[in-house]
XYZ file of C-alpha atoms in Angstrom:
521
model
C -136.218 -105.144 54.828
C -134.471 -106.505 51.755
C -131.295 -104.626 50.926
C -131.281 -103.837 47.200
C -127.486 -103.620 47.212
C -127.200 -107.168 48.527
C -129.666 -108.377 45.916
C -127.736 -106.720 43.116
C -124.427 -108.115 44.378
C -125.907 -111.612 44.713
C -127.435 -111.450 41.238
C -124.181 -110.231 39.681
C -122.184 -112.960 41.412
C -124.655 -115.599 40.260
C -124.641 -114.261 36.710
C -120.834 -114.306 36.558
C -121.028 -117.914 37.735
C -123.641 -118.964 35.161
C -121.854 -117.120 32.374
C -118.911 -119.498 32.818
C -121.203 -122.258 31.537
C -122.883 -120.103 28.889
C -119.486 -119.397 27.326
C -118.243 -122.963 27.773
C -115.421 -122.167 30.201
C -117.207 -123.788 33.117
C -116.998 -127.190 31.525
C -114.058 -129.557 31.255
C -111.611 -129.525 28.410
C -114.267 -130.952 26.137
C -117.557 -129.675 27.583
C -118.195 -132.813 29.619
C -117.128 -132.231 33.243
C -116.995 -128.971 35.246
C -113.562 -127.588 36.072
C -113.524 -125.885 39.471
C -110.477 -123.828 38.591
C -112.057 -122.260 35.522
C -115.336 -121.636 37.307
C -113.704 -120.009 40.333
C -111.318 -117.789 38.402
C -113.934 -116.906 35.817
C -116.555 -115.973 38.433
C -114.372 -114.123 40.934
C -112.307 -112.370 38.279
C -115.340 -111.141 36.331
C -117.083 -109.967 39.531
C -114.061 -108.003 40.753
C -113.535 -106.481 37.314
C -117.159 -105.261 37.245
C -116.748 -103.755 40.720
C -113.529 -101.964 39.718
C -115.184 -100.579 36.584
C -118.308 -99.530 38.516
C -116.273 -97.638 41.113
C -114.532 -95.767 38.305
C -117.214 -95.379 35.606
C -120.598 -96.799 36.732
C -122.426 -96.133 33.444
C -119.611 -97.742 31.479
C -119.794 -100.762 33.761
C -123.568 -100.997 33.175
C -123.118 -100.842 29.392
C -120.421 -103.506 29.453
C -122.631 -105.736 31.612
C -125.494 -105.394 29.112
C -123.187 -106.318 26.226
C -121.901 -109.255 28.255
C -125.431 -110.463 28.991
C -126.524 -110.314 25.349
C -123.367 -111.800 23.832
C -123.091 -114.683 26.292
C -126.821 -115.316 25.897
C -126.449 -115.470 22.115
C -123.482 -117.852 22.406
C -125.241 -120.049 24.985
C -126.285 -122.984 22.697
C -122.771 -123.235 21.281
C -121.017 -122.867 24.625
C -123.264 -125.404 26.337
C -122.801 -128.028 23.615
C -119.284 -127.431 22.290
C -117.468 -125.294 24.839
C -115.511 -122.059 24.658
C -114.635 -120.337 21.345
C -111.885 -122.283 19.587
C -110.295 -122.711 16.201
C -112.315 -125.894 15.688
C -115.650 -124.176 16.324
C -114.694 -121.349 13.978
C -113.709 -123.859 11.299
C -117.093 -125.534 11.546
C -118.883 -122.180 11.275
C -116.801 -120.859 8.384
C -116.942 -124.054 6.328
C -120.704 -124.443 6.572
C -123.669 -123.346 4.472
C -127.098 -121.911 5.200
C -128.788 -125.303 5.295
C -126.229 -126.699 7.733
C -126.742 -123.658 9.959
C -130.462 -124.382 9.956
C -129.690 -128.023 10.697
C -127.620 -126.977 13.705
C -130.487 -124.894 15.089
C -132.941 -127.716 14.542
C -130.702 -130.198 16.335
C -130.394 -128.086 19.480
C -132.569 -129.801 22.114
C -135.556 -127.854 23.418
C -134.124 -128.039 26.933
C -131.096 -125.985 25.838
C -133.306 -123.328 24.232
C -135.237 -123.181 27.505
C -132.004 -122.770 29.458
C -130.889 -120.023 27.087
C -134.126 -118.064 27.571
C -133.854 -118.477 31.335
C -130.227 -117.335 31.289
C -131.043 -114.242 29.209
C -134.010 -113.384 31.424
C -131.862 -113.684 34.546
C -129.130 -111.620 32.888
C -131.491 -108.765 32.043
C -132.822 -108.728 35.611
C -129.250 -108.655 36.918
C -128.418 -105.764 34.623
C -131.466 -103.765 35.782
C -130.506 -104.199 39.445
C -126.864 -103.356 38.774
C -127.676 -100.173 36.832
C -128.861 -98.632 40.095
C -126.334 -100.350 42.348
C -123.322 -99.274 40.275
C -124.388 -95.596 40.563
C -124.658 -95.930 44.356
C -121.248 -97.531 44.847
C -119.002 -95.286 46.925
C -115.789 -94.052 45.422
C -113.088 -96.340 46.752
C -109.924 -94.929 48.345
C -106.887 -94.892 46.105
C -105.140 -97.714 48.003
C -108.127 -100.030 47.703
C -108.388 -99.315 43.990
C -104.708 -100.123 43.559
C -105.086 -103.391 45.463
C -108.145 -104.364 43.419
C -106.359 -103.581 40.160
C -103.409 -105.713 41.269
C -105.780 -108.560 42.109
C -107.431 -108.322 38.678
C -104.041 -108.341 36.959
C -102.965 -111.339 39.023
C -106.113 -113.262 38.115
C -105.654 -112.188 34.525
C -102.033 -113.071 33.879
C -100.658 -115.446 36.508
C -102.460 -118.629 35.359
C -101.371 -118.244 31.708
C -97.809 -117.509 32.806
C -97.773 -120.627 34.983
C -99.201 -122.584 32.089
C -96.566 -121.437 29.612
C -93.527 -121.441 31.882
C -94.155 -124.235 34.345
C -96.747 -126.359 32.541
C -98.375 -126.637 35.978
C -101.890 -126.269 34.628
C -103.338 -128.088 31.625
C -105.069 -124.979 30.275
C -107.789 -125.439 27.682
C -106.904 -124.976 23.981
C -104.254 -122.365 24.672
C -106.713 -120.142 26.551
C -105.022 -116.838 27.194
C -106.998 -115.160 29.994
C -108.778 -116.850 32.879
C -111.270 -114.042 33.592
C -114.283 -114.993 31.524
C -115.335 -111.377 30.975
C -112.073 -110.792 29.095
C -111.076 -114.259 27.895
C -114.392 -114.848 26.100
C -113.952 -111.841 23.809
C -110.242 -112.431 23.323
C -110.931 -116.003 22.197
C -113.779 -114.830 19.956
C -111.358 -112.452 18.256
C -108.399 -114.835 18.040
C -110.204 -117.987 16.850
C -111.182 -116.611 13.390
C -107.683 -115.222 12.941
C -106.180 -118.634 13.691
C -108.639 -120.253 11.287
C -107.794 -117.965 8.352
C -104.085 -118.211 9.091
C -104.194 -122.015 9.160
C -106.317 -122.151 6.019
C -104.010 -119.815 4.090
C -100.995 -121.853 5.137
C -102.716 -125.096 4.174
C -103.872 -123.895 0.757
C -100.475 -122.342 0.070
C -98.900 -125.759 0.583
C -101.054 -127.233 -2.168
C -99.393 -124.894 -4.658
C -95.975 -126.392 -3.951
C -94.549 -129.309 -5.883
C -94.508 -132.669 -4.052
C -91.174 -133.899 -2.779
C -91.764 -137.654 -2.684
C -88.714 -139.832 -3.242
C -90.190 -142.855 -4.973
C -87.971 -145.924 -4.866
C -90.224 -148.435 -6.596
C -93.804 -148.893 -7.816
C -95.310 -152.377 -7.643
C -99.120 -152.117 -7.585
C -100.991 -155.343 -6.983
C -104.332 -154.154 -8.335
C -105.625 -152.183 -11.301
C -108.321 -150.221 -9.489
C -107.731 -148.665 -6.069
C -110.783 -147.050 -4.469
C -110.899 -144.934 -1.304
C -114.372 -144.274 0.086
C -114.412 -141.521 2.716
C -117.546 -141.747 4.835
C -119.038 -139.044 7.004
C -119.802 -138.996 10.745
C -120.007 -142.777 11.195
C -119.398 -143.940 14.766
C -117.877 -147.389 14.834
C -120.096 -148.598 17.675
C -123.239 -147.874 15.633
C -122.219 -150.387 12.943
C -123.400 -153.974 13.208
C -120.034 -155.070 11.812
C -118.522 -153.868 15.102
C -121.183 -155.285 17.408
C -124.172 -152.937 17.133
C -127.331 -154.952 17.766
C -129.269 -153.905 14.637
C -128.330 -155.375 11.215
C -127.398 -152.102 9.506
C -124.216 -153.430 7.840
C -125.263 -156.698 6.150
C -122.474 -156.285 3.595
C -119.551 -155.217 5.797
C -120.497 -157.741 8.467
C -119.991 -160.729 6.165
C -117.995 -159.799 3.057
C -114.442 -161.060 2.643
C -111.930 -158.460 3.671
C -110.116 -156.868 6.600
C -111.801 -154.686 9.223
C -109.804 -152.763 11.829
C -111.418 -152.360 15.243
C -109.445 -149.534 16.829
C -108.973 -147.073 13.974
C -109.156 -143.467 15.264
C -109.436 -140.316 13.182
C -107.067 -137.367 13.318
C -109.795 -134.885 14.290
C -113.458 -134.751 15.252
C -114.507 -132.554 12.324
C -114.105 -132.912 8.561
C -111.830 -129.969 7.809
C -109.380 -131.089 10.472
C -109.609 -134.801 9.754
C -109.328 -135.314 6.000
C -106.316 -133.084 5.249
C -104.292 -134.565 8.121
C -105.310 -138.102 7.121
C -104.453 -137.824 3.436
C -101.238 -135.797 3.673
C -98.040 -135.336 5.665
C -98.027 -132.934 8.580
C -96.791 -129.537 7.462
C -96.384 -130.824 3.915
C -99.844 -130.887 2.377
C -98.276 -131.171 -1.058
C -97.132 -134.667 -0.079
C -100.461 -136.485 -0.096
C -102.196 -139.547 -1.517
C -103.012 -137.814 -4.810
C -99.519 -136.452 -5.405
C -97.906 -139.779 -4.438
C -100.153 -141.717 -6.807
C -99.595 -139.269 -9.664
C -95.816 -139.349 -9.251
C -96.032 -143.144 -9.283
C -97.876 -143.072 -12.608
C -101.426 -143.695 -11.382
C -104.436 -142.064 -13.017
C -106.243 -140.167 -10.253
C -109.904 -139.270 -9.790
C -111.889 -137.485 -7.066
C -115.679 -137.928 -6.917
C -117.457 -135.955 -4.218
C -120.938 -135.544 -2.831
C -119.730 -132.989 -0.303
C -119.717 -130.158 -2.811
C -117.143 -127.455 -3.189
C -117.152 -123.888 -1.970
C -115.261 -122.617 -4.973
C -112.635 -123.812 -7.385
C -109.937 -124.133 -4.783
C -110.906 -122.377 -1.555
C -111.969 -125.407 0.497
C -109.289 -127.324 2.375
C -110.860 -130.624 1.333
C -111.758 -129.785 -2.261
C -108.149 -128.665 -2.756
C -107.251 -132.361 -2.851
C -109.761 -132.836 -5.642
C -108.149 -130.117 -7.714
C -104.892 -132.098 -7.678
C -106.527 -135.136 -9.271
C -106.432 -135.733 -13.024
C -110.228 -135.670 -13.086
C -112.776 -134.594 -10.517
C -116.535 -134.642 -10.212
C -118.799 -132.824 -7.733
C -122.499 -133.549 -7.437
C -122.884 -130.008 -6.073
C -120.203 -128.174 -8.012
C -120.155 -124.546 -6.891
C -123.631 -125.027 -5.388
C -122.778 -126.386 -1.972
C -123.868 -123.151 -0.321
C -127.372 -123.933 -1.526
C -127.191 -127.138 0.470
C -128.999 -129.478 -1.903
C -129.774 -132.941 -0.556
C -128.179 -135.304 -3.046
C -127.853 -138.969 -2.180
C -124.458 -140.677 -2.313
C -125.755 -143.124 -4.911
C -125.464 -140.276 -7.424
C -121.719 -140.975 -7.398
C -122.197 -144.425 -8.936
C -122.752 -143.115 -12.448
C -119.525 -141.033 -12.594
C -117.721 -143.954 -10.949
C -118.892 -146.237 -13.741
C -117.647 -143.694 -16.275
C -114.218 -143.693 -14.638
C -114.071 -147.483 -14.495
C -114.975 -147.706 -18.180
C -112.140 -145.425 -19.233
C -109.318 -147.472 -20.765
C -106.016 -146.981 -18.983
C -102.619 -148.601 -19.097
C -101.960 -147.269 -15.612
C -103.469 -148.220 -12.255
C -106.340 -145.995 -11.159
C -106.807 -144.275 -7.807
C -110.427 -143.265 -7.307
C -111.501 -141.302 -4.206
C -115.195 -141.036 -3.334
C -116.146 -138.489 -0.681
C -119.604 -139.254 0.730
C -122.179 -137.166 2.554
C -122.846 -140.378 4.503
C -124.376 -139.800 7.928
C -124.005 -136.035 7.932
C -126.164 -133.998 10.295
C -129.926 -133.923 9.784
C -129.773 -137.623 9.232
C -133.282 -138.139 7.898
C -132.480 -136.002 4.859
C -129.559 -138.296 3.989
C -131.888 -141.208 3.314
C -133.032 -142.331 -0.104
C -135.285 -145.048 1.280
C -137.746 -145.066 4.202
C -136.321 -145.488 7.702
C -135.359 -149.140 8.094
C -134.776 -149.273 11.836
C -136.608 -147.835 14.825
C -134.103 -147.088 17.566
C -134.704 -144.624 20.415
C -136.223 -141.752 18.381
C -136.625 -140.480 14.836
C -133.200 -138.814 14.605
C -131.278 -141.825 15.876
C -133.356 -144.169 13.723
C -132.443 -142.120 10.666
C -128.777 -142.169 11.691
C -128.767 -145.957 12.026
C -130.551 -146.229 8.662
C -128.062 -143.877 6.990
C -125.291 -146.311 7.916
C -127.265 -149.066 6.178
C -127.412 -146.956 3.024
C -123.640 -146.406 3.134
C -123.234 -150.166 3.545
C -125.469 -150.728 0.498
C -123.409 -148.224 -1.468
C -120.197 -150.080 -0.628
C -121.838 -153.291 -1.831
C -122.815 -151.598 -5.100
C -119.282 -150.287 -5.623
C -117.758 -153.726 -5.052
C -120.210 -155.264 -7.521
C -119.221 -152.649 -10.119
C -115.559 -153.465 -9.557
C -116.218 -157.171 -9.891
C -118.027 -156.670 -13.214
C -114.913 -154.990 -14.623
C -113.072 -158.262 -14.037
C -109.927 -156.383 -13.056
C -107.989 -156.737 -9.785
C -109.277 -154.198 -7.275
C -108.954 -153.079 -3.684
C -111.223 -150.718 -1.762
C -110.616 -148.898 1.514
C -113.473 -147.387 3.483
C -113.237 -145.222 6.574
C -115.196 -142.394 8.139
C -113.698 -138.944 8.571
C -114.777 -138.719 12.215
C -117.325 -139.976 14.730
C -119.918 -138.109 16.785
C -120.911 -137.487 20.387
C -124.303 -138.426 21.804
C -126.289 -135.525 23.214
C -129.508 -135.454 25.163
C -131.792 -138.237 26.299
C -134.976 -139.882 25.182
C -136.842 -138.114 22.402
C -134.272 -135.290 22.381
C -131.219 -137.485 21.901
C -129.155 -136.743 18.820
C -125.500 -136.478 17.784
C -123.095 -133.558 17.570
C -119.413 -133.294 16.721
C -117.530 -135.246 19.339
C -114.434 -133.331 20.410
C -113.537 -134.571 23.855
C -114.981 -138.080 23.755
C -113.292 -141.181 22.386
C -116.243 -142.084 20.184
C -115.896 -138.766 18.378
C -112.733 -140.256 16.866
C -113.472 -143.991 16.843
C -114.559 -144.867 13.301
C -114.838 -147.893 11.005
C -112.037 -148.944 8.681
C -112.289 -151.683 6.062
C -110.067 -152.966 3.248
C -111.862 -155.124 0.671
C -109.835 -156.652 -2.166
C -110.535 -158.927 -5.107
C -108.228 -161.620 -3.730
C -109.664 -161.697 -0.195
C -110.928 -165.138 0.791
C -111.976 -164.642 4.424
C -113.649 -162.075 6.658
C -111.119 -160.840 9.218
C -111.588 -158.328 12.059
C -108.468 -157.333 13.976
C -108.561 -155.424 17.247
C -105.651 -153.017 17.113
C -105.359 -149.303 17.760
C -104.439 -147.591 14.536
C -104.074 -143.832 14.098
C -105.333 -142.123 10.967
C -102.112 -140.101 11.128
C -100.495 -143.319 9.879
C -102.858 -143.691 6.931
C -100.417 -142.209 4.434
C -97.921 -144.939 5.312
C -100.695 -147.471 4.939
C -101.553 -145.978 1.556
C -97.960 -146.428 0.417
C -98.054 -150.053 1.557
C -101.495 -150.665 0.011
C -100.654 -149.263 -3.430
C -97.159 -150.769 -3.602
C -95.547 -147.325 -3.898
C -92.328 -147.471 -1.941
C -91.039 -144.056 -0.823
C -87.952 -143.224 1.180
C -90.014 -141.008 3.525
C -91.463 -144.067 5.291
C -89.687 -146.898 7.095
C -89.859 -150.378 5.632
C -90.843 -152.192 8.813
C -94.217 -150.581 9.480
C -97.319 -152.689 8.746
C -100.467 -150.572 8.744
C -102.683 -153.622 8.239
C -100.924 -155.778 10.817
C -101.671 -156.589 14.450
C -98.970 -154.448 16.053
C -100.675 -151.324 17.456
C -99.634 -147.736 16.927
C -98.157 -146.236 20.072
C -98.792 -142.707 21.382
C -96.186 -140.297 20.062
C -95.713 -136.737 18.855
C -96.648 -137.966 15.382
C -100.237 -138.828 16.346
C -103.013 -137.907 18.773
C -103.339 -141.225 20.584
C -102.179 -139.991 23.985
C -104.818 -137.260 23.965
C -107.572 -139.514 22.631
C -106.863 -142.362 25.051
C -107.357 -139.976 27.980
C -110.786 -138.848 26.765
C -113.987 -139.936 28.443
C -116.063 -142.686 26.845
C -119.407 -141.882 25.291
C -120.842 -145.359 25.549
C -123.766 -146.328 23.364
C -127.005 -145.645 25.226
C -129.354 -148.589 24.793
């Protein structure tokens, strides 16, 4: 005869095990490879904690289990794809709009929805069995209860203590508690707090006056243009070896391409601020440096703004002398506006007479999620499935836009130089018809992006293979614009062949240890 107590215990143990994956703690540091330590501690710790609660207050234990089942089931698609609750995930959620939320749901593969339903169904069954089992648990002797409580406390606090004091474990993203039943909710509570704290600190820095010490200003060109792309993986560009001709302009035009440029973060809000400004000194950035050097500054964006100054990225725009948003104050509505809409305001800026050099920043929507909606023209390439075909075609449209911008600069008959890079890459997810891309924290290709410098006096097409950190971009900007500041050393050559080395000033050591998300043919 089947023992109902054994069934309930088996189900609860299995659910505690599966919940490690539903919450993301059962995966590696970046949701790619299972970590035995996290799985074991998360499963055993949660199981023992439920047993201790059930021996003390069985109905309370049943209610907590039900809450745990529903909350982990709701979080399942996020945990399975992105991992445990972190500051980065919160940033992505808080800086999004309704349309992007819908896009996220649409991009979740059907197989993950099926797993989520299965997990929830199994969780409800487990809860029903445990409701009866918890009531039948005998009251444990006082000594056993004390020993169990000590074991729970040990599982709860010893690993974090070892992590902080001895650095023996490489614990994920500052995770505080190893027992999933507790750590999941603690991280859910802490992540938003860290996000708002970081955002307040960042925006507060923009209100401070820049502290650049400019030694000399010797610009070589009249018009300096920075084009910030979106979500473009370097290995999906023909200019870097991709087998479809989706970069006919970048692949042949005279200029310098860097093969080895890596972004500062795998998401926009983390990448752009840390690329365009000094660490801990957001007020020292490309806009403030150019303005102090006497440049006229402009920011043209197709990413929209969440308000006059409440977005970490749009705060840069507010520093510029002039700014233009295709979706000014309407980004929450999520309109699909093509990047080519920036050409008209760009022409207006170029036509403005100025005795000073101009710095013009264009922030593209590029290859942002829901790739087919980023296209102005029909899909040009058929690669794997519809989503990937649209992604490859969106890169072609960015390439066409760069060609159009260069042609506009040439018509002005003034010396110019343009820099193009993407804010971050992406990670491949799924296979076959379900394959798509998501933000790539944890894989090298989530950071590996294109970088090009195209100038009016270029005479050859050059591609250099050198690892270059986007944390060094500000130094490169100083070199590029001829603005010499005492904050940067004279010997560094951002556009040279000497690679950046891993240091506390960049993220290269972390990125170089990440797994590779090789292009799936």
